[in-house]
Steps between C-alpha positions, in 0.01 A plus 500: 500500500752574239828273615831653369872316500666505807804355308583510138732227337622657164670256292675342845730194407617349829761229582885529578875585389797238659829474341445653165151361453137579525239289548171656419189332686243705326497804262309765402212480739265829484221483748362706793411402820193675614437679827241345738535128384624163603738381257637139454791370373500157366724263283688212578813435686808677381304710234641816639177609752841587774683732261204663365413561876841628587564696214143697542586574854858642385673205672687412137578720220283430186671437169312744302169708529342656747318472811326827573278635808296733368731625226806503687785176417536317808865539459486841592372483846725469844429226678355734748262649188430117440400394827224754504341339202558165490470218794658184471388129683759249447475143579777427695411513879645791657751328808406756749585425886384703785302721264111584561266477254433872524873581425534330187157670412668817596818435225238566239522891616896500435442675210379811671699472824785739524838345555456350815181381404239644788167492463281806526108443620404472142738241426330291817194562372551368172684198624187422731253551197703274294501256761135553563380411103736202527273382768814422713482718811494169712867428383654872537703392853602192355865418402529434115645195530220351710271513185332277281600535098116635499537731790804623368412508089243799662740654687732603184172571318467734794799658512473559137141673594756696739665585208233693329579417154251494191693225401572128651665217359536130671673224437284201479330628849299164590821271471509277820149567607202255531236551272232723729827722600562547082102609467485725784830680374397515149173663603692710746704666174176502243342712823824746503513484122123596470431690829831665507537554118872350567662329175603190675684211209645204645608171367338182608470132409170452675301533145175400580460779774677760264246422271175529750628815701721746240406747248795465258690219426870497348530189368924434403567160220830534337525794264158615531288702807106457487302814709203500553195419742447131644221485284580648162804249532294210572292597217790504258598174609849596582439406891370169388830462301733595785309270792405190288697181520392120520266489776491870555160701334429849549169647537502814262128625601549441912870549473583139699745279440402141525729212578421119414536238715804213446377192356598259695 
């Protein structure tokens, strides 16, 4: 299968303007992101991972380049026009009171709701579909706030299904969850990524599972982003040089990290 770019970064330098001054976080970054892959994000704290995030999903203005869907600037979409391309899972938890799971699932059709926001048939039946490949029909009566973070993590992965967009971002989308909750919803976004040819980019921290389970990694260090696959970047030893410390070793060939024991 050929893959093509689902976005295009185009000499993007991101960061912010207060009071007179910029601060740039990382510049001229060309790159694609390719359709029908699971793409991590990785770098240490306070490297920028959050305002490369927000500024790809139009939340902040970039301070020069482009971002382009297809071959169109992202600046020159509505917000409407954007929210049919590109879904966004943040990490903050949504505080949602007497709210089913199946209406927040339903949100993700606000895009093609009319102004009072009804739902035709189709619209029901996507939400139900999405709701279905989540694997969450169980929790549709349930109030939101009832949840688990793993129960609700899939339910705004859902309503971003709901959302029918080619694209999703998250924002580190396994933060609060115990370890079998961060496999099963990493394998739940390589299977929407692969099955569902979505681009689907997020940010994590969990490294050693972003290695294992994505295609593509983005790997930020100051003043410099790596792309490649897990392996290729193994290979070149740059993963080795980003995980390594005293009494941490990486595993280039199995991609494992390995941590030693204290001495006593």
């Amino acid at each position: 299968m050929t893959q093509t770019d689902s976005i295009r970064l185009d000499r993007l330098t991101i960061g912010y303007r207060s009071k007179g001054s910029v601060k740039r976080v990382a510049e001229n970054i060309t790159a694609s992101i390719l359709q029908g892959e699971l793409t991590c994000l990785l770098g240490q704290n306070g490297i920028g991972k959050s305002t490369l995030l927000r500024t790809l999903s139009a939340f902040q203005p970039p301070l020069g380049g482009d971002i382009l869907i297809g071959r169109k600037p992202i600046g020159t979409f509505t917000d409407r026009e954007l929210s049919r391309h590109i879904g966004v899972v943040l990490t903050e938890k949504p505080d949602l009171h007497n709210m089913t799971v199946r209406e927040l699932v339903e949100l993700g059709r606000s895009p093609y709701t009319g102004f009072w926001g009804r739902l035709s048939e189709d619209d029901e039946q996507v939400v139900s579909e999405a709701i279905r490949q989540v694997g969450i029909e169980p929790l549709a009566p349930r109030l939101v706030h009832t949840l688990s973070d793993g129960e609700r993590q899939k339910v705004m992965i859902a309503k971003a299904l709901a959302q029918q967009t080619e694209v999703i971002f998250l924002d580190e989308p396994t933060a609060f969850l115990d370890f079998p909750s961060k496999v099963e919803i990493m394998q739940l976004l390589g299977r929407l990524a692969h099955g569902q040819q979505k681009t689907v980019f997020l940010s994590t921290h969990d490294v050693e599972l972003a290695l294992q389970l994505s295609d593509r990694i983005w790997l930020m260090e100051a003043g410099v982003i790596s792309i490649d696959t897990p392996q290729r970047l193994a290979e070149a030893g740059i993963l080795s040089h980003f995980i390594e410390r005293s009494g941490i070793r990486f595993d280039a060939e199995k991609l494992t990290i390995h941590v030693s024991r204290p001495e006593a």
